[in-house]
Amino acid sequence: MHFLPEDLDNYVIAHSEQEPELLQQLTRETYQKVLQPIMLSGPYQGRVLSMISKLVRPKSILELGTFTGYSTLCLAEGLKKNGALHTIDINEELVDFQRKYFDQSEFGKQIIQHTGSALDIIPKLNLTFDLVFIDADKPNYSNYFHLIIDKLNEGGIILSDNVLWHGKVVEPLDEKDKSTKAVLDYNTLLKNDERIETVLLPIRDGLTISRKK
Ligand SMILES: C[S@@+](CC[C@H](N)C(=O)[O-])C[C@H]1O[C@@H](n2cnc3c(N)ncnc32)[C@H](O)[C@@H]1O
């Protein structure tokens, strides 16, 4: 999704950090072997995630929706030396693919994979987090927020992806479209919850930053 005219968009990308070689390889293999490669965060959003993580310098990160590990590796770039990143995905077929790339990176030992529904796994994680990235199934975004908020440290950050949902958030709502309804409800929840402050950034498909007060 392009918010800027294409030439400006290209200019923005050309004047931002380049994607590391390992992530280029991961992207190529995802396109060759995995369904719906469009789900990858991609080079520009990936550099944004990396930059935010480097600014936060988290000791603990939680990611919901690993897919092939692209955003995991971007977020791991900001981890403190003794930090850990927990990433959850329901698709067990992707575990070996993810691990292959995690182990080629310098963060392999810091990344802990969890396989199953995030709704089941989050309550079992007896941990608190400095940075959370929500990028799993949209209908559960609000449920994820409620499960995470008490595990988020003061000053901690939640990043939520796809909050503009291909622009559907400003189109007339089809009541049968559960994902759009869920994203609309989620955006309202973030805006109104007094425990956090929130800014929605028009990056790619929309990326919201929420900071716990
Ligand atoms: C958009 S993709 C994630 C993309 C990845 N974060 C990236 O940027 O490369 C969404 C992922 O969420 C996973 N997912 C869907 N429902 C889930 C659930 N209930 N619990 C955990 N993961 C889920 C899917 O299997 C899929 O891999």
Coordinates of N, CA, C and O and ligand atoms in Angstrom, one line a residue, residues 39-41 63 65-67 70-71 88-91 116-118 133 135-137 144, ligand 1:
M39 N 2.8 -11.5 3.4 CA 2.7 -11.2 4.8 C 4.0 -10.7 5.4 O 4.0 -10.2 6.5
L40 N 5.1 -10.9 4.7 CA 6.4 -10.4 5.2 C 6.3 -8.9 5.5 O 5.7 -8.1 4.7
S41 N 7.0 -8.4 6.5 CA 7.0 -7.0 6.8 C 7.7 -6.2 5.7 O 7.3 -5.1 5.4
E63 N 6.8 -11.2 20.3 CA 6.2 -11.1 19.0 C 5.1 -12.1 18.7 O 5.3 -13.3 19.0
G65 N 3.0 -13.7 15.8 CA 3.0 -13.8 14.4 C 4.4 -13.8 13.8 O 4.9 -12.8 13.2
T66 N 5.1 -14.9 13.9 CA 6.5 -15.0 13.5 C 6.6 -15.1 11.9 O 7.5 -14.5 11.3
F67 N 5.6 -15.8 11.3 CA 5.7 -16.2 9.9 C 7.1 -16.8 9.6 O 7.5 -17.7 10.2
Y70 N 11.0 -12.8 9.5 CA 11.6 -11.5 9.0 C 11.5 -10.5 10.1 O 12.6 -9.9 10.5
S71 N 10.3 -10.2 10.6 CA 10.2 -9.1 11.6 C 10.9 -9.5 12.9 O 11.4 -8.7 13.6
I88 N 5.8 -16.1 18.8 CA 4.7 -17.1 18.7 C 4.1 -17.2 17.3 O 3.8 -16.2 16.7
D89 N 3.9 -18.4 16.8 CA 3.1 -18.6 15.6 C 2.4 -19.9 15.7 O 2.9 -20.9 16.2
I90 N 1.2 -19.9 15.1 CA 0.3 -21.1 15.2 C 0.7 -22.1 14.1 O 0.3 -23.3 14.3
N91 N 1.5 -21.7 13.1 CA 1.8 -22.6 12.0 C 3.1 -23.4 12.3 O 4.2 -22.9 12.1
G116 N 1.9 -22.5 18.5 CA 0.5 -22.7 19.0 C -0.2 -21.4 18.9 O 0.3 -20.4 18.4
S117 N -1.5 -21.4 19.5 CA -2.2 -20.1 19.4 C -1.7 -19.1 20.5 O -1.5 -19.5 21.6
A118 N -1.5 -17.9 20.0 CA -1.0 -16.9 21.0 C -1.9 -16.7 22.2 O -1.5 -16.4 23.3
F133 N 5.4 -6.8 19.6 CA 4.9 -6.6 18.2 C 3.7 -7.5 18.0 O 3.8 -8.7 18.0
D135 N 1.3 -8.9 15.3 CA 1.2 -9.1 13.8 C 0.6 -10.5 13.5 O 1.0 -11.1 12.5
A136 N -0.4 -10.9 14.4 CA -1.0 -12.2 14.1 C -2.4 -12.0 13.6 O -2.6 -11.0 12.9
D137 N -3.3 -12.9 13.8 CA -4.7 -12.8 13.3 C -5.4 -11.5 13.8 O -5.5 -11.3 15.0
Y144 N -5.4 -9.8 22.4 CA -4.0 -9.8 22.6 C -3.6 -8.6 23.5 O -2.8 -8.8 24.4
Ligands
LIG1 C1 1.2 -11.3 8.9 S1 1.9 -12.8 9.3 C2 3.3 -12.3 10.3 C3 4.4 -11.7 9.5 C4 5.7 -11.5 10.2 N1 5.5 -10.8 11.5 C5 6.6 -10.7 9.4 O1 6.6 -9.4 9.4 O2 7.4 -11.3 8.5 C6 0.8 -13.5 10.5 C7 1.2 -14.8 11.2 O3 0.3 -14.9 12.3 C8 0.2 -16.3 12.5 N2 -1.1 -16.5 13.3 C9 -2.3 -16.5 12.8 N3 -3.2 -16.7 13.9 C10 -2.4 -17.0 15.0 C11 -2.7 -17.3 16.3 N4 -3.9 -17.4 16.8 N5 -1.6 -17.4 17.2 C12 -0.4 -17.3 16.7 N6 0.0 -17.0 15.4 C13 -1.0 -16.8 14.6 C14 0.1 -16.9 11.1 O4 0.4 -18.3 11.1 C15 1.1 -16.0 10.3 O5 2.4 -16.6 10.2

